[in-house]
C-alpha positions as YAML, in Angstrom:
chain: A
units: angstrom
residues:
- id: 1
  name: MET
  ca: [-61.36, 78.36, 114.12]
- id: 2
  name: LYS
  ca: [-65.12, 78.32, 114.30]
- id: 3
  name: ARG
  ca: [-67.01, 75.53, 113.02]
- id: 4
  name: SER
  ca: [-70.77, 74.81, 112.39]
- id: 5
  name: ALA
  ca: [-73.01, 71.87, 113.04]
- id: 6
  name: VAL
  ca: [-76.15, 70.78, 112.20]
- id: 7
  name: ILE
  ca: [-78.48, 68.49, 114.87]
- id: 8
  name: ILE
  ca: [-81.11, 66.87, 112.85]
- id: 9
  name: THR
  ca: [-84.45, 65.78, 114.72]
- id: 10
  name: GLY
  ca: [-88.15, 65.39, 114.59]
- id: 11
  name: GLN
  ca: [-90.70, 64.95, 116.79]
- id: 12
  name: GLY
  ca: [-90.05, 63.02, 120.19]
- id: 13
  name: PHE
  ca: [-86.68, 63.36, 119.95]
- id: 14
  name: GLN
  ca: [-84.36, 62.24, 122.80]
- id: 15
  name: ASP
  ca: [-84.21, 65.22, 124.97]
- id: 16
  name: HIS
  ca: [-80.82, 64.53, 126.69]
- id: 17
  name: ASP
  ca: [-79.23, 63.86, 123.20]
- id: 18
  name: VAL
  ca: [-79.99, 67.46, 121.45]
- id: 19
  name: ILE
  ca: [-79.62, 69.30, 124.80]
- id: 20
  name: TYR
  ca: [-76.33, 67.69, 125.48]
- id: 21
  name: ALA
  ca: [-74.99, 68.35, 121.98]
- id: 22
  name: TYR
  ca: [-76.27, 71.64, 121.68]
- id: 23
  name: TYR
  ca: [-75.06, 73.23, 124.55]
- id: 24
  name: ARG
  ca: [-71.56, 71.25, 124.38]
- id: 25
  name: LEU
  ca: [-71.40, 72.79, 120.62]
- id: 26
  name: ILE
  ca: [-72.55, 76.04, 121.83]
- id: 27
  name: GLU
  ca: [-69.74, 76.03, 124.80]
- id: 28
  name: GLU
  ca: [-66.97, 75.28, 122.30]
- id: 29
  name: GLY
  ca: [-67.82, 77.95, 120.13]
- id: 30
  name: TRP
  ca: [-69.37, 76.58, 117.16]
- id: 31
  name: HIS
  ca: [-72.43, 77.95, 115.15]
- id: 32
  name: VAL
  ca: [-75.24, 75.77, 115.50]
- id: 33
  name: ASP
  ca: [-78.27, 74.99, 113.59]
- id: 34
  name: ILE
  ca: [-81.24, 72.41, 114.38]
- id: 35
  name: ALA
  ca: [-83.22, 71.46, 111.34]
- id: 36
  name: THR
  ca: [-86.82, 70.04, 111.64]
- id: 37
  name: LYS
  ca: [-89.14, 69.25, 108.91]
- id: 38
  name: ASN
  ca: [-90.39, 72.42, 107.38]
- id: 39
  name: ALA
  ca: [-88.31, 74.16, 110.50]
- id: 40
  name: ALA
  ca: [-91.48, 73.43, 112.62]
- id: 41
  name: PRO
  ca: [-91.13, 73.72, 116.28]
- id: 42
  name: THR
  ca: [-91.23, 70.30, 118.08]
- id: 43
  name: PHE
  ca: [-90.80, 68.78, 121.56]
- id: 44
  name: GLY
  ca: [-88.77, 66.06, 122.80]
- id: 45
  name: LYS
  ca: [-89.98, 63.05, 124.12]
- id: 46
  name: TYR
  ca: [-89.74, 64.69, 127.96]
- id: 47
  name: GLY
  ca: [-91.40, 67.74, 126.59]
- id: 48
  name: VAL
  ca: [-88.04, 70.07, 125.75]
- id: 49
  name: PRO
  ca: [-89.43, 72.50, 123.28]
- id: 50
  name: LEU
  ca: [-87.41, 73.47, 119.73]
- id: 51
  name: PRO
  ca: [-86.48, 75.70, 119.97]
- id: 52
  name: MET
  ca: [-85.07, 75.29, 123.58]
- id: 53
  name: ASP
  ca: [-84.97, 79.22, 124.50]
- id: 54
  name: LYS
  ca: [-85.42, 82.68, 123.86]
- id: 55
  name: THR
  ca: [-81.04, 82.73, 122.72]
- id: 56
  name: ALA
  ca: [-81.78, 79.69, 120.49]
- id: 57
  name: ARG
  ca: [-81.49, 80.27, 116.56]
- id: 58
  name: PRO
  ca: [-84.44, 79.88, 114.26]
- id: 59
  name: LEU
  ca: [-84.93, 76.31, 113.38]
- id: 60
  name: ILE
  ca: [-84.12, 75.56, 109.70]
- id: 61
  name: GLY
  ca: [-86.05, 73.07, 107.04]
- id: 62
  name: TYR
  ca: [-84.44, 69.83, 105.80]
- id: 63
  name: THR
  ca: [-84.51, 71.58, 102.69]
- id: 64
  name: ASP
  ca: [-82.62, 74.33, 103.80]
- id: 65
  name: LEU
  ca: [-79.23, 71.88, 104.81]
- id: 66
  name: ASP
  ca: [-76.55, 72.84, 102.61]
- id: 67
  name: VAL
  ca: [-73.14, 70.28, 102.97]
- id: 68
  name: GLU
  ca: [-71.29, 73.81, 102.18]
- id: 69
  name: ALA
  ca: [-72.61, 75.21, 105.41]
- id: 70
  name: TYR
  ca: [-71.45, 72.12, 107.69]
- id: 71
  name: ASP
  ca: [-68.36, 70.74, 109.08]
- id: 72
  name: ALA
  ca: [-70.79, 68.00, 111.31]
- id: 73
  name: VAL
  ca: [-73.63, 66.70, 111.26]
- id: 74
  name: ILE
  ca: [-75.74, 65.47, 114.65]
- id: 75
  name: LEU
  ca: [-77.89, 62.44, 114.35]
- id: 76
  name: THR
  ca: [-79.79, 62.52, 117.68]
- id: 77
  name: GLY
  ca: [-82.29, 59.94, 119.22]
- id: 78
  name: GLY
  ca: [-85.20, 58.91, 120.59]
- id: 79
  name: HIS
  ca: [-86.63, 55.68, 118.73]
- id: 80
  name: GLU
  ca: [-89.88, 57.94, 117.68]
- id: 81
  name: ALA
  ca: [-87.52, 61.06, 115.94]
- id: 82
  name: PRO
  ca: [-85.25, 59.24, 113.75]
- id: 83
  name: ASP
  ca: [-87.90, 56.88, 112.37]
- id: 84
  name: ARG
  ca: [-89.41, 59.78, 111.52]
- id: 85
  name: VAL
  ca: [-86.41, 61.74, 109.79]
- id: 86
  name: ARG
  ca: [-85.19, 58.56, 107.97]
- id: 87
  name: GLN
  ca: [-87.97, 58.96, 106.29]
- id: 88
  name: ASP
  ca: [-87.10, 62.39, 104.57]
- id: 89
  name: ALA
  ca: [-85.47, 62.03, 100.92]
- id: 90
  name: ASP
  ca: [-83.49, 65.40, 101.96]
- id: 91
  name: VAL
  ca: [-82.29, 64.18, 104.88]
- id: 92
  name: LEU
  ca: [-80.80, 61.22, 103.21]
- id: 93
  name: GLY
  ca: [-79.45, 62.79, 100.84]
- id: 94
  name: PHE
  ca: [-77.93, 65.15, 102.55]
- id: 95
  name: LEU
  ca: [-76.49, 62.54, 104.85]
- id: 96
  name: ARG
  ca: [-75.02, 60.72, 101.78]
- id: 97
  name: ALA
  ca: [-73.67, 64.25, 100.47]
- id: 98
  name: MET
  ca: [-71.79, 64.76, 104.02]
- id: 99
  name: ASP
  ca: [-69.92, 61.61, 103.83]
- id: 100
  name: GLU
  ca: [-69.11, 61.58, 100.16]
- id: 101
  name: ALA
  ca: [-67.47, 65.03, 101.04]
- id: 102
  name: GLY
  ca: [-65.64, 63.59, 104.01]
- id: 103
  name: LYS
  ca: [-67.40, 65.59, 106.41]
- id: 104
  name: VAL
  ca: [-68.56, 64.07, 110.14]
- id: 105
  name: VAL
  ca: [-71.62, 62.19, 110.36]
- id: 106
  name: ALA
  ca: [-72.54, 61.18, 113.85]
- id: 107
  name: GLY
  ca: [-75.29, 59.35, 115.65]
- id: 108
  name: LEU
  ca: [-76.04, 59.35, 119.05]
- id: 109
  name: CYS
  ca: [-78.32, 56.13, 120.23]
- id: 110
  name: HIS
  ca: [-81.12, 55.73, 117.80]
- id: 111
  name: GLY
  ca: [-79.23, 58.17, 115.25]
- id: 112
  name: PRO
  ca: [-77.46, 55.90, 113.69]
- id: 113
  name: TRP
  ca: [-80.98, 54.56, 112.23]
- id: 114
  name: ILE
  ca: [-81.12, 57.59, 110.25]
- id: 115
  name: MET
  ca: [-77.83, 56.52, 109.02]
- id: 116
  name: VAL
  ca: [-78.85, 53.49, 108.19]
- id: 117
  name: SER
  ca: [-81.47, 54.36, 105.90]
- id: 118
  name: ALA
  ca: [-78.78, 57.04, 103.78]
- id: 119
  name: GLY
  ca: [-76.85, 53.76, 103.34]
- id: 120
  name: VAL
  ca: [-73.63, 55.46, 105.02]
- id: 121
  name: LEU
  ca: [-72.59, 52.78, 107.04]
- id: 122
  name: ARG
  ca: [-71.97, 49.95, 104.64]
- id: 123
  name: GLY
  ca: [-68.35, 49.00, 105.10]
- id: 124
  name: ARG
  ca: [-67.94, 50.64, 108.19]
- id: 125
  name: THR
  ca: [-67.18, 49.79, 111.71]
- id: 126
  name: ALA
  ca: [-69.91, 51.16, 114.26]
- id: 127
  name: CYS
  ca: [-71.32, 50.41, 117.56]
- id: 128
  name: ALA
  ca: [-74.99, 49.88, 118.29]
- id: 129
  name: TYR
  ca: [-77.96, 50.35, 120.91]
- id: 130
  name: ILE
  ca: [-79.31, 46.96, 121.06]
- id: 131
  name: GLY
  ca: [-82.36, 47.77, 119.68]
- id: 132
  name: LEU
  ca: [-80.62, 48.81, 116.43]
- id: 133
  name: LYS
  ca: [-77.76, 46.65, 116.11]
- id: 134
  name: ASP
  ca: [-79.28, 43.92, 113.89]
- id: 135
  name: ASP
  ca: [-80.48, 46.79, 111.36]
- id: 136
  name: VAL
  ca: [-76.84, 48.47, 111.56]
- id: 137
  name: VAL
  ca: [-75.81, 45.15, 110.62]
- id: 138
  name: ASN
  ca: [-78.04, 44.53, 108.02]
- id: 139
  name: ALA
  ca: [-77.27, 47.78, 106.66]
- id: 140
  name: GLY
  ca: [-73.76, 46.05, 105.75]
- id: 141
  name: ALA
  ca: [-71.76, 47.75, 108.94]
- id: 142
  name: ASN
  ca: [-69.24, 45.75, 111.34]
- id: 143
  name: VAL
  ca: [-70.81, 46.42, 114.59]
- id: 144
  name: ILE
  ca: [-68.29, 45.91, 117.77]
- id: 145
  name: GLU
  ca: [-69.02, 46.62, 121.32]
- id: 146
  name: GLY
  ca: [-68.42, 50.04, 122.13]
- id: 147
  name: ASP
  ca: [-69.51, 53.11, 123.70]
- id: 148
  name: VAL
  ca: [-68.52, 55.39, 120.67]
- id: 149
  name: VAL
  ca: [-66.73, 54.23, 118.00]
- id: 150
  name: VAL
  ca: [-65.17, 56.53, 115.05]
- id: 151
  name: ASP
  ca: [-64.44, 54.91, 111.62]
- id: 152
  name: GLY
  ca: [-63.02, 57.91, 109.41]
- id: 153
  name: ASN
  ca: [-65.74, 60.60, 109.59]
- id: 154
  name: ILE
  ca: [-68.50, 58.21, 110.34]
- id: 155
  name: ILE
  ca: [-69.30, 58.27, 114.63]
- id: 156
  name: THR
  ca: [-71.58, 56.34, 116.16]
- id: 157
  name: SER
  ca: [-72.68, 55.64, 119.89]
- id: 158
  name: SER
  ca: [-74.35, 53.17, 121.32]
- id: 159
  name: TYR
  ca: [-76.19, 54.68, 124.36]
- id: 160
  name: TYR
  ca: [-76.99, 58.49, 125.27]
- id: 161
  name: ALA
  ca: [-75.28, 57.90, 128.70]
- id: 162
  name: TYR
  ca: [-71.94, 58.38, 126.64]
- id: 163
  name: SER
  ca: [-73.29, 61.57, 125.01]
- id: 164
  name: GLY
  ca: [-69.76, 62.96, 126.82]
- id: 165
  name: LYS
  ca: [-67.54, 60.70, 125.00]
- id: 166
  name: PHE
  ca: [-69.35, 60.95, 122.06]
- id: 167
  name: MET
  ca: [-69.04, 64.84, 121.56]
- id: 168
  name: ARG
  ca: [-64.99, 64.85, 122.13]
- id: 169
  name: ALA
  ca: [-65.08, 62.09, 119.70]
- id: 170
  name: VAL
  ca: [-67.07, 64.52, 117.10]
- id: 171
  name: PHE
  ca: [-64.58, 67.77, 118.17]
- id: 172
  name: ASP
  ca: [-61.83, 65.32, 117.63]
- id: 173
  name: THR
  ca: [-62.68, 63.86, 114.40]
- id: 174
  name: VAL
  ca: [-63.63, 67.28, 112.74]
- id: 175
  name: GLU
  ca: [-60.46, 68.62, 114.20]
- id: 176
  name: ALA
  ca: [-58.38, 65.87, 112.69]
- id: 177
  name: LEU
  ca: [-60.13, 65.78, 109.34]
- id: 178
  name: ALA
  ca: [-59.71, 69.66, 109.18]
- id: 179
  name: THR
  ca: [-55.61, 68.90, 109.91]
- id: 180
  name: THR
  ca: [-55.70, 66.26, 107.14]
- id: 181
  name: GLN
  ca: [-57.06, 68.41, 104.48]
- id: 182
  name: VAL
  ca: [-54.66, 71.26, 105.42]
- id: 183
  name: ALA
  ca: [-52.05, 68.98, 104.83]
- id: 184
  name: ALA
  ca: [-53.31, 67.72, 101.62]
...
Protein backbone atom coordinates (compact mmCIF):
# COMPACT_ATOMS: atom_id res chain seq x y z
CA MET A 1 0.00 0.00 0.00
CA LYS A 2 1.44 3.37 -1.00
CA ARG A 3 1.69 5.94 1.74
CA SER A 4 1.83 9.68 1.78
CA ALA A 5 3.98 11.95 3.92
CA VAL A 6 4.67 15.63 4.22
CA ILE A 7 7.94 17.16 5.29
CA ILE A 8 7.33 20.56 6.85
CA THR A 9 10.27 22.94 6.89
CA GLY A 10 11.45 26.49 6.35
CA GLN A 11 14.44 28.70 5.63
CA GLY A 12 17.64 27.36 7.22
CA PHE A 13 16.51 23.73 7.50
CA GLN A 14 19.03 21.03 8.40
CA ASP A 15 19.94 19.82 4.93
CA HIS A 16 20.80 16.28 6.12
CA ASP A 17 17.36 15.81 7.68
CA VAL A 18 15.34 16.84 4.64
CA ILE A 19 17.52 15.06 2.07
CA TYR A 20 17.61 11.76 3.94
CA ALA A 21 13.91 11.73 4.88
CA TYR A 22 12.79 12.75 1.41
CA TYR A 23 14.81 10.17 -0.51
CA ARG A 24 14.10 7.35 1.99
CA LEU A 25 10.36 8.00 1.63
CA ILE A 26 10.67 8.02 -2.17
CA GLU A 27 12.76 4.84 -2.05
CA GLU A 28 9.96 3.09 -0.11
CA GLY A 29 7.41 4.15 -2.75
CA TRP A 30 5.71 6.89 -0.74
CA HIS A 31 4.13 10.00 -2.20
CA VAL A 32 5.98 12.93 -0.59
CA ASP A 33 5.11 16.61 -0.38
CA ILE A 34 7.38 19.24 1.08
CA ALA A 35 5.58 22.18 2.68
CA THR A 36 7.05 25.64 3.10
CA LYS A 37 5.44 28.98 3.92
CA ASN A 38 3.45 30.06 0.85
CA ALA A 39 5.07 27.16 -1.08
CA ALA A 40 8.09 29.41 -1.50
CA PRO A 41 11.42 27.95 -2.62
CA THR A 42 13.98 28.04 0.17
CA PHE A 43 17.50 26.95 1.08
CA GLY A 44 18.93 24.82 3.86
CA LYS A 45 21.63 25.69 6.33
CA TYR A 46 24.29 24.36 3.94
CA GLY A 47 22.70 25.62 0.72
CA VAL A 48 20.53 22.72 -0.45
CA PRO A 49 17.60 24.21 -2.38
CA LEU A 50 13.94 23.25 -2.16
CA PRO A 51 12.69 21.93 -4.50
CA MET A 52 15.79 19.73 -4.49
CA ASP A 53 16.00 18.62 -8.09
CA LYS A 54 14.21 18.62 -11.44
CA THR A 55 12.24 15.47 -10.54
CA ALA A 56 10.86 16.92 -7.28
CA ARG A 57 7.19 17.74 -7.00
CA PRO A 58 6.31 21.42 -6.54
CA LEU A 59 6.35 22.63 -2.95
CA ILE A 60 3.03 23.09 -1.18
CA GLY A 61 2.07 25.84 1.24
CA TYR A 62 1.21 25.46 4.89
CA THR A 63 -2.40 26.38 4.09
CA ASP A 64 -2.59 23.35 1.75
CA LEU A 65 -1.93 20.83 4.53
CA ASP A 66 -4.80 18.33 4.78
CA VAL A 67 -4.92 15.62 7.44
CA GLU A 68 -6.84 13.28 5.14
CA ALA A 69 -4.02 13.39 2.59
CA TYR A 70 -1.22 12.13 4.82
CA ASP A 71 -0.24 9.13 6.91
CA ALA A 72 2.76 10.89 8.44
CA VAL A 73 4.28 14.31 8.95
CA ILE A 74 8.05 14.68 9.31
CA LEU A 75 9.36 17.74 11.14
CA THR A 76 12.99 18.29 10.29
CA GLY A 77 15.64 20.14 12.24
CA GLY A 78 18.16 22.89 11.92
CA HIS A 79 17.37 25.34 14.71
CA GLU A 80 16.45 28.19 12.35
CA ALA A 81 13.71 26.42 10.36
CA PRO A 82 11.79 24.87 13.28
CA ASP A 83 11.85 28.19 15.13
CA ARG A 84 10.22 29.87 12.10
CA VAL A 85 7.76 27.04 11.43
CA ARG A 86 6.56 26.79 15.05
CA GLN A 87 5.17 30.33 14.76
CA ASP A 88 2.72 29.39 11.99
CA ALA A 89 -0.87 28.75 13.16
CA ASP A 90 -1.70 26.61 10.10
CA VAL A 91 1.16 24.22 10.84
CA LEU A 92 0.30 23.99 14.54
CA GLY A 93 -3.36 23.29 13.79
CA PHE A 94 -2.36 20.65 11.25
CA LEU A 95 -0.09 18.90 13.78
CA ARG A 96 -2.82 18.87 16.41
CA ALA A 97 -5.27 17.43 13.88
CA MET A 98 -2.76 14.76 12.76
CA ASP A 99 -2.26 13.77 16.40
CA GLU A 100 -6.01 13.70 17.10
CA ALA A 101 -6.48 11.50 14.02
CA GLY A 102 -3.86 9.09 15.38
CA LYS A 103 -1.51 9.69 12.47
CA VAL A 104 2.25 9.76 12.79
CA VAL A 105 3.77 13.04 13.94
CA ALA A 106 7.56 12.67 13.85
CA GLY A 107 10.24 15.18 14.83
CA LEU A 108 13.95 14.85 14.14
CA CYS A 109 16.59 16.76 16.14
CA HIS A 110 15.10 20.31 16.46
CA GLY A 111 11.84 19.22 14.74
CA PRO A 112 10.16 18.45 18.09
CA TRP A 113 10.35 22.18 18.83
CA ILE A 114 7.38 22.52 16.47
CA MET A 115 5.63 19.71 18.36
CA VAL A 116 6.18 21.66 21.60
CA SER A 117 4.37 24.68 20.17
CA ALA A 118 1.55 22.49 18.83
CA GLY A 119 1.04 21.00 22.29
CA VAL A 120 1.25 17.38 21.12
CA LEU A 121 3.99 16.27 23.54
CA ARG A 122 2.09 16.77 26.81
CA GLY A 123 1.91 13.45 28.66
CA ARG A 124 4.08 11.67 26.09
CA THR A 125 7.46 10.01 26.41
CA ALA A 126 10.06 11.53 24.12
CA CYS A 127 13.76 12.05 23.61
CA ALA A 128 15.26 15.43 22.84
CA TYR A 129 18.30 17.11 21.40
CA ILE A 130 20.21 18.62 24.32
CA GLY A 131 19.34 22.16 23.25
CA LEU A 132 15.61 21.38 23.36
CA LYS A 133 15.43 19.17 26.40
CA ASP A 134 14.18 21.91 28.75
CA ASP A 135 11.53 23.00 26.23
CA VAL A 136 10.28 19.44 25.76
CA VAL A 137 10.17 18.87 29.53
CA ASN A 138 8.36 22.19 30.03
CA ALA A 139 5.87 21.12 27.34
CA GLY A 140 4.84 18.26 29.63
CA ALA A 141 6.73 15.36 28.08
CA ASN A 142 8.58 12.66 29.97
CA VAL A 143 12.04 13.01 28.40
CA ILE A 144 14.26 9.96 28.42
CA GLU A 145 17.69 9.33 26.93
CA GLY A 146 17.51 7.67 23.55
CA ASP A 147 18.24 7.94 19.86
CA VAL A 148 14.60 7.49 18.82
CA VAL A 149 11.51 7.19 21.01
CA VAL A 150 8.08 6.06 19.81
CA ASP A 151 5.05 6.79 21.99
CA GLY A 152 1.95 5.73 20.09
CA ASN A 153 1.81 7.93 17.00
CA ILE A 154 4.45 10.38 18.28
CA ILE A 155 8.07 9.83 17.25
CA THR A 156 11.06 11.86 18.42
CA SER A 157 14.74 11.58 17.58
CA SER A 158 17.48 13.35 19.48
CA TYR A 159 19.98 13.98 16.67
CA TYR A 160 20.24 13.79 12.89
CA ALA A 161 22.94 11.12 13.10
CA TYR A 162 20.06 8.78 14.00
CA SER A 163 18.12 9.52 10.78
CA GLY A 164 18.21 5.86 9.71
CA LYS A 165 16.66 4.66 12.98
CA PHE A 166 14.21 7.57 12.85
CA MET A 167 12.95 6.74 9.36
CA ARG A 168 12.69 3.03 10.22
CA ALA A 169 10.53 4.03 13.21
CA VAL A 170 8.33 6.16 10.92
CA PHE A 171 7.80 3.27 8.49
CA ASP A 172 7.21 0.70 11.23
CA THR A 173 4.83 2.94 13.20
CA VAL A 174 2.72 3.87 10.17
CA GLU A 175 2.45 0.18 9.28
CA ALA A 176 1.56 -0.80 12.86
CA LEU A 177 -1.10 1.91 13.10
CA ALA A 178 -2.59 0.86 9.74
CA THR A 179 -2.72 -2.77 10.89
CA THR A 180 -4.39 -1.73 14.17
CA GLN A 181 -6.98 0.41 12.34
CA VAL A 182 -7.81 -2.41 9.90
CA ALA A 183 -8.26 -4.86 12.80
CA ALA A 184 -10.54 -2.46 14.65
